[in-house]
mmCIF file of C-alpha atoms in Angstrom:
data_model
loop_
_atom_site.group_PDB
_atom_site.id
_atom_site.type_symbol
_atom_site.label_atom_id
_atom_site.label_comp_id
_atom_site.label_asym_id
_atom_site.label_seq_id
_atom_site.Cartn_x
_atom_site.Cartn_y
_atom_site.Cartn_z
ATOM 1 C CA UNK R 1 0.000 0.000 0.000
ATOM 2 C CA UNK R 2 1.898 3.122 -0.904
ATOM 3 C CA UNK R 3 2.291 6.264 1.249
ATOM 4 C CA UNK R 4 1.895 10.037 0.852
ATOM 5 C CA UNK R 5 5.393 11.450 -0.078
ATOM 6 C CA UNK R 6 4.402 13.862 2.856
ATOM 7 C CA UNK R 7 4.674 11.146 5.129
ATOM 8 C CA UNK R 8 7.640 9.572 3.697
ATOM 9 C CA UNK R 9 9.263 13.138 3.789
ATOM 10 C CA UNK R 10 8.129 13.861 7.376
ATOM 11 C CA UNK R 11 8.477 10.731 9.172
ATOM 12 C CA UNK R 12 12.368 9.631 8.550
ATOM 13 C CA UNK R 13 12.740 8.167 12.344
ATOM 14 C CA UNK R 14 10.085 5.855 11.979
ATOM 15 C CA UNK R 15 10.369 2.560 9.916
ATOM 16 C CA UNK R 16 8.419 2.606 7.642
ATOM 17 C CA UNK R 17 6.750 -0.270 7.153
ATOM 18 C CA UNK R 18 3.353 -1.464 6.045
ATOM 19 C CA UNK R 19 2.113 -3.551 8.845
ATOM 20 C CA UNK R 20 3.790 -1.382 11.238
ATOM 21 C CA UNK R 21 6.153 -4.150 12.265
ATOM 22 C CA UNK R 22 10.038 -3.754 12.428
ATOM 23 C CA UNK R 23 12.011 -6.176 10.948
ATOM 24 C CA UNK R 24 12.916 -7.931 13.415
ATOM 25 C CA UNK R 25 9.415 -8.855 15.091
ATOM 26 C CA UNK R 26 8.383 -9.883 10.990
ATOM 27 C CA UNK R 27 11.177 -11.892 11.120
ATOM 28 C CA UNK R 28 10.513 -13.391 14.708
ATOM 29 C CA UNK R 29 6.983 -13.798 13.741
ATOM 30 C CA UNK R 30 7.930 -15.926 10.681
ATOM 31 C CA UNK R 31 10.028 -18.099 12.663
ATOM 32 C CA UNK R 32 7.752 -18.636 15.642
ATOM 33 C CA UNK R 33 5.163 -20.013 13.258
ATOM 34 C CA UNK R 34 6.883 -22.784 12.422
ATOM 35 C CA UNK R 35 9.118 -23.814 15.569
ATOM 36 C CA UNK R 36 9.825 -26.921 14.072
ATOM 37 C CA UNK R 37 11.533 -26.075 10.814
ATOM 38 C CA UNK R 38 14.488 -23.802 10.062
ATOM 39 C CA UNK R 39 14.984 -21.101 7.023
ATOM 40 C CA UNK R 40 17.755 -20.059 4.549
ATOM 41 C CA UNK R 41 17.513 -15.638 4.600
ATOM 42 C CA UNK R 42 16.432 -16.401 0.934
ATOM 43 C CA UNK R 43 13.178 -18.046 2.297
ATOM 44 C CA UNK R 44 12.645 -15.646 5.266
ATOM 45 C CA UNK R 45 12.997 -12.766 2.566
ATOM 46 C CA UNK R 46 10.370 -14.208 0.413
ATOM 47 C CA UNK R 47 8.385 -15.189 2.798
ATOM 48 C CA UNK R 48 8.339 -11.718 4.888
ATOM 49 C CA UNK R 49 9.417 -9.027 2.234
ATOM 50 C CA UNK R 50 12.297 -7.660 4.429
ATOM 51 C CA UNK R 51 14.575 -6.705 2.121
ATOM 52 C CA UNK R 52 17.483 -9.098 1.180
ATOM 53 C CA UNK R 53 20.162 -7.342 2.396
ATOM 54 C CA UNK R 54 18.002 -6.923 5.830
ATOM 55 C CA UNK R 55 17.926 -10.136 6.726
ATOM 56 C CA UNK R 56 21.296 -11.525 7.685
ATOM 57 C CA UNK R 57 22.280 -8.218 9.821
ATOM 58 C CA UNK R 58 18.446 -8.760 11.669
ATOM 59 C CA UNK R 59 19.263 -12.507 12.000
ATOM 60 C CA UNK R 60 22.428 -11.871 13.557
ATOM 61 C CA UNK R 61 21.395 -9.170 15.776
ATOM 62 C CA UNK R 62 18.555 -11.502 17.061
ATOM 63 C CA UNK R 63 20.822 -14.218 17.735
ATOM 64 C CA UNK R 64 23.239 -12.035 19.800
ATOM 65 C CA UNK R 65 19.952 -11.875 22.005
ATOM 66 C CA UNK R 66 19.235 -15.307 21.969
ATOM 67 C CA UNK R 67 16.259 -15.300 20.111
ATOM 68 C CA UNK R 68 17.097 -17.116 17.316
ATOM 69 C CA UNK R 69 19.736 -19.846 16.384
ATOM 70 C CA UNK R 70 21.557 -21.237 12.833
ATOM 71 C CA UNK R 71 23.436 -23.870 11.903
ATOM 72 C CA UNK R 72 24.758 -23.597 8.490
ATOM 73 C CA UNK R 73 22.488 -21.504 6.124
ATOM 74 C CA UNK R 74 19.886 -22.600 8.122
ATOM 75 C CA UNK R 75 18.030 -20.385 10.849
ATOM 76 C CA UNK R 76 15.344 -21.284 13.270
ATOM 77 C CA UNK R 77 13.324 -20.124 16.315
ATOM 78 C CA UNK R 78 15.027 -20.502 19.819
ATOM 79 C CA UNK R 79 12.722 -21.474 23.085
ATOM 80 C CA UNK R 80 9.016 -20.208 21.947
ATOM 81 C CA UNK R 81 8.315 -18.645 25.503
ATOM 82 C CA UNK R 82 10.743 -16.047 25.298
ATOM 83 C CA UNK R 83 10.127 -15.162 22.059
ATOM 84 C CA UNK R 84 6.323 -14.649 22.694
ATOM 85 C CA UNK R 85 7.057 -12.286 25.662
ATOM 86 C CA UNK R 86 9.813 -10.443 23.305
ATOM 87 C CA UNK R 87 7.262 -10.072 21.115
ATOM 88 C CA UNK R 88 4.558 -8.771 23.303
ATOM 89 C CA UNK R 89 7.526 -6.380 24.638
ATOM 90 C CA UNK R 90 8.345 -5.242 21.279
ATOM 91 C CA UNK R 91 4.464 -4.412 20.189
ATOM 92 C CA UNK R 92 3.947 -2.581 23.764
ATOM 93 C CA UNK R 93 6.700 -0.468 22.780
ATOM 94 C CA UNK R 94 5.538 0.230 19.718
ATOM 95 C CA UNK R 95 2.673 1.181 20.776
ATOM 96 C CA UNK R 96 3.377 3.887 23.172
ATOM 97 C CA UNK R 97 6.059 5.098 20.705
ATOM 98 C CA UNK R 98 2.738 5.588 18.298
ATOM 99 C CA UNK R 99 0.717 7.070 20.968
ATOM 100 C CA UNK R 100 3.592 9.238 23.271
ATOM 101 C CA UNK R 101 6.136 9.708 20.180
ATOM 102 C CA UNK R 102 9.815 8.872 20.319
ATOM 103 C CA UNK R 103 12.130 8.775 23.751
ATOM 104 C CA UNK R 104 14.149 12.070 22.335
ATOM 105 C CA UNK R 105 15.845 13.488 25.888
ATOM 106 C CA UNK R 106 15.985 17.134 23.648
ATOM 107 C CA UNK R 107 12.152 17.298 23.123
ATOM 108 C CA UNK R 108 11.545 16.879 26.767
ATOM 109 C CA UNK R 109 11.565 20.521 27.892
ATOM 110 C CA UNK R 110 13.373 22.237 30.684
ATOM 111 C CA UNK R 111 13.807 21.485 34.260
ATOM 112 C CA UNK R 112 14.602 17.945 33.201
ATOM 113 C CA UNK R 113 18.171 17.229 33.128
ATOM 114 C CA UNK R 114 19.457 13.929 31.271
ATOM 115 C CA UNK R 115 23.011 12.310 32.106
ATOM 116 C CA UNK R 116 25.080 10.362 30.225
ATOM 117 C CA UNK R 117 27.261 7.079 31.642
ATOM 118 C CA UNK R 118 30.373 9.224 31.628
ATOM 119 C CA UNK R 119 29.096 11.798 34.459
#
């Protein structure tokens, strides 16, 4: 479903995607449907429409949190609890990034001071 260039021009923090998911919950979505079979990133592409070159950096960045796990080519779910619960988490935040807008420490006003690790 295209957008209005307006948006597209406006809106460059948020990804833009159709359904509203990131890639990563697409991706953990696909692969919690079918907990008993594992994927090449040539059949999670096709079968989510992340793009191509997506797929490998989300795969490994998901597997650095122990969501999902390869062997090979091959890439599959990890334990189904956590991954429902990361993907509640992930929608919640969504969610109140939609409704409150994004965590940006400048937009917050003044009397509220921010501090960084270094301090």
């Amino acid at each position: 479903m295209p957008i209005d260039i307006e948006r597209f021009e406006e809106d460059p923090v948020r990804e833009l995607r159709a359904s509203g998911q990131t890639n990563a919950e697409e991706i953990l979505s696909f692969l919690a449907s079918s907990p008993d079979r594992a994927f090449t990133p040539k059949e999670i592409h096709e079968a989510t429409d992340v793009a191509r070159g997506s797929v490998g950096v989300v795969l490994s960045r998901l597997e650095d949190r122990g969501l999902v796990r390869h062997r090979g080519e091959y890439w599959a779910i990890a334990d189904v609890d956590d991954i429902e619960k990361t993907l509640n988490a992930m929608a919640t935040a969504r969610a109140a990034t939609d409704r409150l807008g994004p965590e940006d420490p400048d937009e917050w006003g003044p009397g509220i001071e921010t501090t960084t690790e270094d301090e």
